[in-house]
Short mmCIF file of N, CA and C in Angstrom, two decimals:
data_model
loop_
_atom_site.label_atom_id
_atom_site.label_comp_id
_atom_site.label_asym_id
_atom_site.label_seq_id
_atom_site.Cartn_x
_atom_site.Cartn_y
_atom_site.Cartn_z
N MET V 389 41.72 34.12 -19.53
CA MET V 389 41.47 32.73 -19.83
C MET V 389 41.37 31.90 -18.54
N VAL V 390 42.25 32.17 -17.59
CA VAL V 390 42.25 31.46 -16.31
C VAL V 390 40.94 31.73 -15.57
N GLU V 391 40.49 32.98 -15.62
CA GLU V 391 39.23 33.34 -14.96
C GLU V 391 38.06 32.58 -15.57
N VAL V 392 38.03 32.42 -16.88
CA VAL V 392 36.96 31.69 -17.55
C VAL V 392 37.00 30.22 -17.14
N VAL V 393 38.17 29.64 -17.07
CA VAL V 393 38.30 28.24 -16.65
C VAL V 393 37.82 28.07 -15.21
N VAL V 394 38.21 29.00 -14.33
CA VAL V 394 37.79 28.93 -12.93
C VAL V 394 36.27 29.06 -12.83
N MET V 395 35.69 30.00 -13.59
CA MET V 395 34.23 30.16 -13.58
C MET V 395 33.52 28.91 -14.08
N MET V 396 34.06 28.29 -15.12
CA MET V 396 33.46 27.05 -15.65
C MET V 396 33.52 25.94 -14.60
N MET V 397 34.62 25.85 -13.87
CA MET V 397 34.74 24.83 -12.81
C MET V 397 33.71 25.09 -11.71
N ILE V 398 33.53 26.34 -11.33
CA ILE V 398 32.55 26.68 -10.29
C ILE V 398 31.15 26.32 -10.77
N ILE V 399 30.83 26.64 -12.01
CA ILE V 399 29.51 26.32 -12.57
C ILE V 399 29.30 24.81 -12.61
N MET V 400 30.33 24.05 -12.98
CA MET V 400 30.20 22.59 -13.03
C MET V 400 29.98 22.00 -11.64
N VAL V 401 30.68 22.51 -10.65
CA VAL V 401 30.52 22.01 -9.27
C VAL V 401 29.11 22.31 -8.77
N ILE V 402 28.64 23.51 -8.99
CA ILE V 402 27.29 23.88 -8.56
C ILE V 402 26.24 23.04 -9.29
N SER V 403 26.42 22.85 -10.57
CA SER V 403 25.49 22.02 -11.36
C SER V 403 25.46 20.59 -10.84
N GLY V 404 26.60 20.04 -10.50
CA GLY V 404 26.66 18.68 -9.95
C GLY V 404 25.91 18.58 -8.64
N MET V 405 26.06 19.59 -7.79
CA MET V 405 25.36 19.58 -6.50
C MET V 405 23.85 19.68 -6.71
N VAL V 406 23.44 20.49 -7.65
CA VAL V 406 22.01 20.64 -7.93
C VAL V 406 21.43 19.33 -8.47
N LEU V 407 22.15 18.66 -9.35
CA LEU V 407 21.66 17.39 -9.90
C LEU V 407 21.53 16.32 -8.82
N VAL V 408 22.48 16.25 -7.92
CA VAL V 408 22.40 15.28 -6.83
C VAL V 408 21.19 15.59 -5.94
N SER V 409 20.96 16.85 -5.64
CA SER V 409 19.81 17.24 -4.83
C SER V 409 18.50 16.95 -5.55
N PHE V 410 18.48 17.16 -6.85
CA PHE V 410 17.26 16.92 -7.63
C PHE V 410 16.88 15.45 -7.61
N THR V 411 17.85 14.54 -7.66
CA THR V 411 17.57 13.11 -7.61
C THR V 411 16.90 12.76 -6.28
N GLY V 412 17.42 13.27 -5.17
CA GLY V 412 16.80 13.03 -3.87
C GLY V 412 15.42 13.64 -3.77
N LEU V 413 15.24 14.81 -4.39
CA LEU V 413 13.95 15.47 -4.40
C LEU V 413 12.93 14.65 -5.17
N HIS V 414 13.35 14.08 -6.29
CA HIS V 414 12.46 13.24 -7.10
C HIS V 414 12.04 11.99 -6.32
N GLU V 415 12.99 11.36 -5.64
CA GLU V 415 12.67 10.17 -4.84
C GLU V 415 11.70 10.52 -3.71
N GLY V 416 11.95 11.66 -3.06
CA GLY V 416 11.06 12.09 -1.97
C GLY V 416 9.65 12.36 -2.46
N ALA V 417 9.54 12.97 -3.62
CA ALA V 417 8.22 13.25 -4.18
C ALA V 417 7.51 11.96 -4.55
N ALA V 418 8.24 11.00 -5.14
CA ALA V 418 7.63 9.71 -5.50
C ALA V 418 7.18 8.97 -4.25
N LEU V 419 7.96 9.03 -3.18
CA LEU V 419 7.61 8.37 -1.93
C LEU V 419 6.37 9.01 -1.30
N ASN V 420 6.33 10.33 -1.27
CA ASN V 420 5.15 11.04 -0.73
C ASN V 420 3.91 10.70 -1.55
N ARG V 421 4.04 10.69 -2.87
CA ARG V 421 2.91 10.37 -3.74
C ARG V 421 2.45 8.92 -3.50
N GLY V 422 3.40 8.00 -3.36
CA GLY V 422 3.05 6.60 -3.11
C GLY V 422 2.31 6.42 -1.80
N ALA V 423 2.75 7.11 -0.74
CA ALA V 423 2.09 7.02 0.56
C ALA V 423 0.68 7.58 0.49
N ARG V 424 0.51 8.72 -0.18
CA ARG V 424 -0.83 9.31 -0.31
C ARG V 424 -1.74 8.41 -1.14
N GLU V 425 -1.21 7.84 -2.24
CA GLU V 425 -2.03 6.98 -3.07
C GLU V 425 -2.45 5.71 -2.33
N LEU V 426 -1.55 5.15 -1.51
CA LEU V 426 -1.91 3.98 -0.72
C LEU V 426 -3.00 4.32 0.30
N ALA V 427 -2.86 5.45 0.98
CA ALA V 427 -3.89 5.87 1.95
C ALA V 427 -5.23 6.08 1.25
N LEU V 428 -5.20 6.69 0.06
CA LEU V 428 -6.44 6.88 -0.70
C LEU V 428 -7.03 5.54 -1.15
N ALA V 429 -6.19 4.59 -1.52
CA ALA V 429 -6.68 3.27 -1.93
C ALA V 429 -7.37 2.57 -0.76
N ILE V 430 -6.80 2.71 0.43
CA ILE V 430 -7.43 2.12 1.62
C ILE V 430 -8.79 2.77 1.86
N ARG V 431 -8.86 4.08 1.71
CA ARG V 431 -10.14 4.78 1.85
C ARG V 431 -11.12 4.37 0.75
N ARG V 432 -10.62 4.16 -0.47
CA ARG V 432 -11.49 3.73 -1.57
C ARG V 432 -12.10 2.36 -1.26
N VAL V 433 -11.31 1.46 -0.70
CA VAL V 433 -11.82 0.14 -0.32
C VAL V 433 -12.89 0.30 0.76
N GLN V 434 -12.63 1.16 1.72
CA GLN V 434 -13.60 1.40 2.79
C GLN V 434 -14.90 1.96 2.20
N ASN V 435 -14.79 2.91 1.29
CA ASN V 435 -15.99 3.49 0.67
C ASN V 435 -16.74 2.47 -0.18
N THR V 436 -16.01 1.60 -0.85
CA THR V 436 -16.65 0.55 -1.64
C THR V 436 -17.47 -0.36 -0.73
N SER V 437 -16.94 -0.66 0.44
CA SER V 437 -17.67 -1.49 1.40
C SER V 437 -18.92 -0.78 1.89
N LEU V 438 -18.80 0.51 2.19
CA LEU V 438 -19.95 1.28 2.67
C LEU V 438 -21.03 1.42 1.59
N ALA V 439 -20.60 1.52 0.34
CA ALA V 439 -21.54 1.71 -0.76
C ALA V 439 -22.24 0.41 -1.16
N VAL V 440 -21.77 -0.71 -0.66
CA VAL V 440 -22.31 -2.02 -0.99
C VAL V 440 -22.42 -2.15 -2.51
N THR V 441 -21.29 -1.98 -3.17
CA THR V 441 -21.19 -1.99 -4.62
C THR V 441 -21.10 -3.42 -5.14
N GLN V 442 -21.69 -3.66 -6.30
CA GLN V 442 -21.60 -4.98 -6.93
C GLN V 442 -20.31 -5.09 -7.72
N VAL V 443 -19.79 -6.33 -7.80
CA VAL V 443 -18.61 -6.62 -8.61
C VAL V 443 -18.97 -7.74 -9.59
N ASP V 444 -18.25 -7.78 -10.70
CA ASP V 444 -18.49 -8.83 -11.69
C ASP V 444 -17.73 -10.09 -11.30
N THR V 445 -18.45 -11.22 -11.29
CA THR V 445 -17.85 -12.53 -11.02
C THR V 445 -18.19 -13.45 -12.18
N ARG V 446 -17.64 -14.65 -12.15
CA ARG V 446 -17.96 -15.63 -13.20
C ARG V 446 -19.44 -15.99 -13.18
N ALA V 447 -20.06 -15.90 -12.01
CA ALA V 447 -21.47 -16.24 -11.88
C ALA V 447 -22.38 -15.02 -12.07
N GLY V 448 -21.81 -13.90 -12.52
CA GLY V 448 -22.59 -12.67 -12.70
C GLY V 448 -22.32 -11.66 -11.61
N PRO V 449 -22.93 -10.48 -11.67
CA PRO V 449 -22.70 -9.44 -10.67
C PRO V 449 -23.16 -9.89 -9.28
N LYS V 450 -22.31 -9.63 -8.27
CA LYS V 450 -22.63 -9.98 -6.88
C LYS V 450 -22.20 -8.84 -5.97
N THR V 451 -22.89 -8.73 -4.86
CA THR V 451 -22.52 -7.77 -3.84
C THR V 451 -21.62 -8.49 -2.84
N PRO V 452 -20.36 -8.08 -2.74
CA PRO V 452 -19.45 -8.78 -1.83
C PRO V 452 -19.74 -8.45 -0.37
N PRO V 453 -19.59 -9.42 0.52
CA PRO V 453 -19.76 -9.14 1.94
C PRO V 453 -18.61 -8.31 2.51
N ALA V 454 -17.47 -8.31 1.80
CA ALA V 454 -16.31 -7.55 2.25
C ALA V 454 -15.42 -7.23 1.06
N VAL V 455 -14.68 -6.15 1.19
CA VAL V 455 -13.67 -5.79 0.19
C VAL V 455 -12.39 -5.47 0.93
N GLY V 456 -11.27 -5.68 0.24
CA GLY V 456 -10.00 -5.49 0.94
C GLY V 456 -8.88 -5.05 0.03
N ILE V 457 -7.73 -4.88 0.66
CA ILE V 457 -6.50 -4.52 -0.04
C ILE V 457 -5.42 -5.48 0.45
N ARG V 458 -4.69 -6.06 -0.50
CA ARG V 458 -3.63 -7.02 -0.18
C ARG V 458 -2.29 -6.36 -0.37
N LEU V 459 -1.43 -6.46 0.64
CA LEU V 459 -0.10 -5.86 0.62
C LEU V 459 0.94 -6.95 0.87
N ALA V 460 2.06 -6.89 0.16
CA ALA V 460 3.13 -7.87 0.34
C ALA V 460 4.46 -7.15 0.52
N GLN V 461 5.25 -7.60 1.48
CA GLN V 461 6.55 -7.00 1.74
C GLN V 461 7.43 -7.14 0.51
N GLY V 462 8.13 -6.08 0.15
CA GLY V 462 9.03 -6.09 -0.99
C GLY V 462 8.36 -5.85 -2.33
N ALA V 463 7.04 -5.75 -2.33
CA ALA V 463 6.30 -5.58 -3.59
C ALA V 463 6.17 -4.11 -3.95
N SER V 464 6.05 -3.87 -5.24
CA SER V 464 5.80 -2.51 -5.71
C SER V 464 4.35 -2.37 -6.18
N ILE V 465 3.53 -3.37 -5.87
CA ILE V 465 2.11 -3.33 -6.22
C ILE V 465 1.27 -3.71 -5.00
N TYR V 466 0.00 -3.37 -5.07
CA TYR V 466 -0.98 -3.85 -4.09
C TYR V 466 -2.27 -4.12 -4.84
N ILE V 467 -3.10 -4.98 -4.28
CA ILE V 467 -4.29 -5.46 -4.97
C ILE V 467 -5.54 -5.08 -4.18
N LEU V 468 -6.51 -4.49 -4.87
CA LEU V 468 -7.82 -4.24 -4.28
C LEU V 468 -8.71 -5.40 -4.69
N PHE V 469 -9.41 -6.02 -3.74
CA PHE V 469 -10.18 -7.21 -4.06
C PHE V 469 -11.49 -7.27 -3.31
N ALA V 470 -12.41 -8.06 -3.85
CA ALA V 470 -13.68 -8.34 -3.19
C ALA V 470 -13.57 -9.70 -2.53
N ASP V 471 -13.79 -9.77 -1.24
CA ASP V 471 -13.72 -11.02 -0.48
C ASP V 471 -15.10 -11.68 -0.50
N LEU V 472 -15.38 -12.39 -1.57
CA LEU V 472 -16.71 -12.98 -1.76
C LEU V 472 -16.97 -14.16 -0.83
N THR V 473 -15.92 -14.83 -0.39
CA THR V 473 -16.09 -15.99 0.50
C THR V 473 -16.08 -15.59 1.97
N ARG V 474 -15.77 -14.34 2.27
CA ARG V 474 -15.73 -13.77 3.63
C ARG V 474 -14.84 -14.59 4.57
N ASP V 475 -13.67 -14.97 4.01
CA ASP V 475 -12.70 -15.71 4.82
C ASP V 475 -11.51 -14.85 5.24
N ASN V 476 -11.62 -13.54 5.01
CA ASN V 476 -10.59 -12.57 5.40
C ASN V 476 -9.23 -12.80 4.75
N GLU V 477 -9.24 -13.35 3.55
CA GLU V 477 -8.01 -13.54 2.80
C GLU V 477 -8.28 -13.39 1.32
N TYR V 478 -7.25 -13.08 0.57
CA TYR V 478 -7.37 -12.96 -0.88
C TYR V 478 -6.93 -14.27 -1.51
N ASP V 479 -7.84 -14.92 -2.18
CA ASP V 479 -7.52 -16.18 -2.85
C ASP V 479 -8.28 -16.23 -4.17
N PRO V 480 -7.64 -15.82 -5.27
CA PRO V 480 -8.34 -15.83 -6.56
C PRO V 480 -8.55 -17.23 -7.11
N MET V 481 -7.96 -18.24 -6.50
CA MET V 481 -8.05 -19.60 -7.02
C MET V 481 -9.01 -20.48 -6.23
N VAL V 482 -9.96 -19.87 -5.55
CA VAL V 482 -10.95 -20.65 -4.80
C VAL V 482 -11.70 -21.54 -5.80
N LEU V 483 -11.83 -22.81 -5.50
CA LEU V 483 -12.48 -23.74 -6.42
C LEU V 483 -13.98 -23.74 -6.19
N SER V 484 -14.59 -22.62 -6.54
CA SER V 484 -16.04 -22.51 -6.42
C SER V 484 -16.51 -21.55 -7.49
N ASP V 485 -17.79 -21.27 -7.49
CA ASP V 485 -18.32 -20.29 -8.44
C ASP V 485 -17.98 -18.87 -8.03
N ASP V 486 -17.52 -18.68 -6.80
CA ASP V 486 -17.25 -17.34 -6.30
C ASP V 486 -15.82 -17.16 -5.81
N PRO V 487 -14.84 -17.19 -6.70
CA PRO V 487 -13.49 -16.87 -6.24
C PRO V 487 -13.42 -15.38 -5.92
N ASP V 488 -12.51 -15.01 -5.03
CA ASP V 488 -12.31 -13.59 -4.76
C ASP V 488 -11.86 -12.91 -6.04
N VAL V 489 -12.36 -11.74 -6.31
CA VAL V 489 -12.04 -11.05 -7.55
C VAL V 489 -11.38 -9.71 -7.26
N LYS V 490 -10.54 -9.29 -8.20
CA LYS V 490 -9.90 -7.98 -8.09
C LYS V 490 -10.93 -6.90 -8.38
N VAL V 491 -10.79 -5.79 -7.70
CA VAL V 491 -11.62 -4.62 -7.96
C VAL V 491 -10.72 -3.65 -8.72
N GLY V 492 -10.69 -3.76 -10.04
CA GLY V 492 -9.79 -2.95 -10.84
C GLY V 492 -8.47 -3.66 -11.07
N ASP V 493 -7.52 -2.95 -11.65
CA ASP V 493 -6.20 -3.50 -11.94
C ASP V 493 -5.31 -3.44 -10.70
N ASP V 494 -4.18 -4.18 -10.76
CA ASP V 494 -3.18 -4.06 -9.70
C ASP V 494 -2.73 -2.61 -9.63
N GLN V 495 -2.58 -2.12 -8.44
CA GLN V 495 -2.12 -0.74 -8.24
C GLN V 495 -0.60 -0.77 -8.11
N ILE V 496 0.08 0.07 -8.87
CA ILE V 496 1.54 0.06 -8.92
C ILE V 496 2.08 1.37 -8.36
N PHE V 497 3.07 1.25 -7.45
CA PHE V 497 3.75 2.44 -6.94
C PHE V 497 4.67 2.96 -8.04
N GLU V 498 4.71 4.25 -8.23
CA GLU V 498 5.58 4.86 -9.24
C GLU V 498 6.93 5.21 -8.64
N GLY V 499 7.91 5.40 -9.49
CA GLY V 499 9.22 5.88 -9.06
C GLY V 499 10.03 4.89 -8.25
N GLY V 500 9.77 3.60 -8.40
CA GLY V 500 10.55 2.60 -7.68
C GLY V 500 10.20 2.43 -6.22
N VAL V 501 9.10 3.00 -5.77
CA VAL V 501 8.67 2.86 -4.38
C VAL V 501 8.20 1.43 -4.14
N LYS V 502 8.59 0.86 -3.00
CA LYS V 502 8.20 -0.50 -2.64
C LYS V 502 7.75 -0.55 -1.19
N ILE V 503 7.05 -1.62 -0.87
CA ILE V 503 6.65 -1.85 0.53
C ILE V 503 7.86 -2.47 1.22
N LYS V 504 8.46 -1.73 2.13
CA LYS V 504 9.66 -2.20 2.82
C LYS V 504 9.32 -3.21 3.91
N SER V 505 8.29 -2.90 4.70
CA SER V 505 7.92 -3.81 5.78
C SER V 505 6.46 -3.62 6.17
N LEU V 506 5.91 -4.66 6.75
CA LEU V 506 4.55 -4.67 7.29
C LEU V 506 4.68 -5.07 8.76
N ILE V 507 4.37 -4.15 9.66
CA ILE V 507 4.59 -4.36 11.09
C ILE V 507 3.26 -4.25 11.84
N TYR V 508 3.01 -5.19 12.73
CA TYR V 508 1.85 -5.14 13.62
C TYR V 508 2.33 -5.36 15.05
N LEU V 509 1.48 -5.03 16.00
CA LEU V 509 1.81 -5.24 17.41
C LEU V 509 1.13 -6.51 17.89
N ASP V 510 1.91 -7.42 18.48
CA ASP V 510 1.33 -8.67 18.98
C ASP V 510 0.59 -8.40 20.30
N ALA V 511 0.08 -9.47 20.91
CA ALA V 511 -0.72 -9.34 22.13
C ALA V 511 0.07 -8.69 23.28
N LEU V 512 1.39 -8.83 23.25
CA LEU V 512 2.23 -8.24 24.30
C LEU V 512 2.67 -6.82 23.96
N GLY V 513 2.27 -6.33 22.78
CA GLY V 513 2.64 -4.99 22.36
C GLY V 513 3.98 -4.91 21.67
N SER V 514 4.57 -6.06 21.34
CA SER V 514 5.85 -6.08 20.65
C SER V 514 5.64 -6.02 19.14
N PRO V 515 6.45 -5.23 18.43
CA PRO V 515 6.30 -5.16 16.97
C PRO V 515 6.74 -6.46 16.31
N GLN V 516 5.93 -6.93 15.38
CA GLN V 516 6.22 -8.16 14.64
C GLN V 516 6.08 -7.89 13.15
N ALA V 517 6.94 -8.50 12.36
CA ALA V 517 6.87 -8.34 10.90
C ALA V 517 6.04 -9.47 10.30
N VAL V 518 5.40 -9.18 9.19
CA VAL V 518 4.62 -10.16 8.47
C VAL V 518 4.91 -9.96 6.98
N GLU V 519 4.90 -11.05 6.21
CA GLU V 519 5.20 -10.98 4.78
C GLU V 519 4.03 -10.41 3.96
N VAL V 520 2.81 -10.83 4.30
CA VAL V 520 1.62 -10.43 3.56
C VAL V 520 0.56 -9.99 4.56
N ALA V 521 -0.14 -8.91 4.22
CA ALA V 521 -1.23 -8.43 5.09
C ALA V 521 -2.43 -8.05 4.24
N ASN V 522 -3.61 -8.32 4.77
CA ASN V 522 -4.86 -7.92 4.13
C ASN V 522 -5.59 -6.96 5.07
N ILE V 523 -6.06 -5.87 4.51
CA ILE V 523 -6.91 -4.94 5.26
C ILE V 523 -8.29 -5.07 4.63
N ILE V 524 -9.26 -5.55 5.41
CA ILE V 524 -10.57 -5.88 4.87
C ILE V 524 -11.65 -5.07 5.59
N PHE V 525 -12.56 -4.53 4.78
CA PHE V 525 -13.70 -3.78 5.30
C PHE V 525 -14.96 -4.58 4.98
N ALA V 526 -15.71 -4.94 6.01
CA ALA V 526 -16.93 -5.74 5.84
C ALA V 526 -18.15 -4.85 5.82
N ALA V 527 -19.03 -5.11 4.87
CA ALA V 527 -20.28 -4.36 4.75
C ALA V 527 -21.24 -4.82 5.85
N PRO V 528 -22.18 -4.08 6.28
CA PRO V 528 -22.53 -2.75 5.79
C PRO V 528 -21.90 -1.62 6.58
N GLU V 529 -21.24 -1.90 7.72
CA GLU V 529 -20.67 -0.83 8.54
C GLU V 529 -19.21 -0.55 8.26
N ALA V 530 -18.61 -1.24 7.31
CA ALA V 530 -17.19 -1.12 6.99
C ALA V 530 -16.32 -1.48 8.19
N THR V 531 -16.69 -2.56 8.89
CA THR V 531 -15.90 -3.07 10.00
C THR V 531 -14.53 -3.47 9.48
N VAL V 532 -13.47 -3.06 10.17
CA VAL V 532 -12.11 -3.28 9.69
C VAL V 532 -11.53 -4.55 10.29
N PHE V 533 -10.88 -5.34 9.42
CA PHE V 533 -10.15 -6.53 9.84
C PHE V 533 -8.75 -6.42 9.25
N ILE V 534 -7.73 -6.59 10.08
CA ILE V 534 -6.35 -6.60 9.61
C ILE V 534 -5.82 -8.01 9.87
N GLY V 535 -5.42 -8.69 8.80
CA GLY V 535 -4.98 -10.07 8.94
C GLY V 535 -3.85 -10.44 8.01
N ASP V 536 -3.33 -11.65 8.21
CA ASP V 536 -2.26 -12.13 7.34
C ASP V 536 -2.86 -12.84 6.13
N GLN V 537 -2.01 -13.50 5.34
CA GLN V 537 -2.48 -14.13 4.11
C GLN V 537 -3.42 -15.30 4.35
N ASP V 538 -3.43 -15.85 5.57
CA ASP V 538 -4.31 -16.97 5.89
C ASP V 538 -5.58 -16.53 6.62
N GLY V 539 -5.78 -15.23 6.76
CA GLY V 539 -6.98 -14.73 7.41
C GLY V 539 -6.89 -14.67 8.92
N VAL V 540 -5.67 -14.83 9.48
CA VAL V 540 -5.47 -14.76 10.93
C VAL V 540 -5.27 -13.30 11.32
N THR V 541 -5.97 -12.87 12.36
CA THR V 541 -5.91 -11.47 12.77
C THR V 541 -4.51 -11.05 13.21
N LEU V 542 -4.16 -9.81 12.86
CA LEU V 542 -2.85 -9.26 13.23
C LEU V 542 -2.98 -8.17 14.29
N GLY V 543 -4.15 -8.02 14.87
CA GLY V 543 -4.32 -7.02 15.90
C GLY V 543 -5.03 -5.78 15.40
N ASP V 544 -4.84 -4.68 16.14
CA ASP V 544 -5.57 -3.45 15.88
C ASP V 544 -4.85 -2.45 14.98
N THR V 545 -3.54 -2.63 14.79
CA THR V 545 -2.75 -1.64 14.05
C THR V 545 -1.80 -2.32 13.09
N LEU V 546 -1.71 -1.78 11.88
CA LEU V 546 -0.75 -2.24 10.89
C LEU V 546 0.04 -1.04 10.40
N LYS V 547 1.36 -1.13 10.47
CA LYS V 547 2.23 -0.07 9.96
C LYS V 547 2.85 -0.57 8.66
N ILE V 548 2.59 0.18 7.59
CA ILE V 548 3.09 -0.16 6.27
C ILE V 548 4.22 0.81 5.96
N GLU V 549 5.45 0.31 5.96
CA GLU V 549 6.60 1.18 5.70
C GLU V 549 6.94 1.10 4.22
N LEU V 550 6.91 2.25 3.57
CA LEU V 550 7.26 2.36 2.16
C LEU V 550 8.68 2.91 2.05
N ALA V 551 9.43 2.44 1.05
CA ALA V 551 10.79 2.92 0.84
C ALA V 551 10.97 3.39 -0.59
N ALA V 552 11.76 4.44 -0.75
CA ALA V 552 12.10 4.94 -2.08
C ALA V 552 13.03 3.94 -2.76
N ALA V 553 13.26 4.13 -4.04
CA ALA V 553 14.08 3.20 -4.82
C ALA V 553 15.47 3.00 -4.21
N SER V 554 16.06 4.06 -3.68
CA SER V 554 17.40 3.95 -3.10
C SER V 554 17.37 3.28 -1.74
N GLY V 555 16.22 3.25 -1.09
CA GLY V 555 16.09 2.66 0.25
C GLY V 555 16.45 3.63 1.36
N ARG V 556 16.90 4.84 1.01
CA ARG V 556 17.31 5.81 2.03
C ARG V 556 16.13 6.54 2.65
N LEU V 557 15.08 6.78 1.87
CA LEU V 557 13.92 7.52 2.35
C LEU V 557 12.77 6.56 2.62
N THR V 558 12.06 6.78 3.72
CA THR V 558 10.90 5.94 4.05
C THR V 558 9.74 6.79 4.52
N LYS V 559 8.55 6.25 4.37
CA LYS V 559 7.30 6.83 4.88
C LYS V 559 6.51 5.69 5.48
N THR V 560 5.73 5.96 6.50
CA THR V 560 4.91 4.94 7.14
C THR V 560 3.45 5.31 7.06
N VAL V 561 2.65 4.39 6.54
CA VAL V 561 1.20 4.53 6.52
C VAL V 561 0.68 3.61 7.62
N THR V 562 -0.05 4.16 8.57
CA THR V 562 -0.58 3.39 9.69
C THR V 562 -2.09 3.24 9.53
N VAL V 563 -2.56 1.99 9.66
CA VAL V 563 -3.99 1.69 9.57
C VAL V 563 -4.42 1.06 10.88
N ARG V 564 -5.54 1.54 11.41
CA ARG V 564 -6.07 1.00 12.66
C ARG V 564 -7.46 0.42 12.42
N THR V 565 -7.86 -0.53 13.24
CA THR V 565 -9.18 -1.13 13.09
C THR V 565 -10.30 -0.15 13.39
N SER V 566 -9.97 0.99 13.96
CA SER V 566 -10.98 2.04 14.17
C SER V 566 -11.31 2.73 12.86
N GLY V 567 -10.53 2.46 11.80
CA GLY V 567 -10.74 3.08 10.49
C GLY V 567 -9.80 4.22 10.22
N GLN V 568 -8.97 4.59 11.19
CA GLN V 568 -8.05 5.71 11.02
C GLN V 568 -6.87 5.29 10.13
N VAL V 569 -6.53 6.17 9.18
CA VAL V 569 -5.37 5.98 8.30
C VAL V 569 -4.52 7.22 8.41
N SER V 570 -3.23 7.05 8.76
CA SER V 570 -2.35 8.21 8.89
C SER V 570 -1.04 7.96 8.17
N ILE V 571 -0.37 9.05 7.80
CA ILE V 571 0.90 8.98 7.09
C ILE V 571 1.93 9.75 7.90
N LYS V 572 3.10 9.12 8.10
CA LYS V 572 4.22 9.80 8.80
C LYS V 572 5.48 9.59 8.01
#
């Protein structure tokens, strides 16, 4: 009887350790998936710009001069949009016939993944944080613009740090104005 109790205790301890490891494994997988999906979304925006695709607006189908992706610190979503006014910012409330429009639905990170920080390098090479960033590709060459919510340039590189739900695991997606997108 004592041996059975000891064996049950050993099995319970091992099971507990496996469950704790599985939770971390699930978070890591969700974080990796979120980073890959964000990189693919950036590439999708770039390809949309190169394809010179039309989008539906209130005034009918139009070919946008630029398309972009809007990212916000602390958010679990990002927005793909057509920059119809070519002002390098996302503003769906433009008081004209051509407000910027979303290209599809809001994209949601799964598994509690959020954008932890948005970092760019200033003119002196020092890292600076920003609350909102837009990555915009202008047709027809898919010229890249990285800017803040007001359309002000943030330089040549944007580092998007993603965090798992617990905040312990992070991944960084780096976007450069050369068009390079990398995940670390």
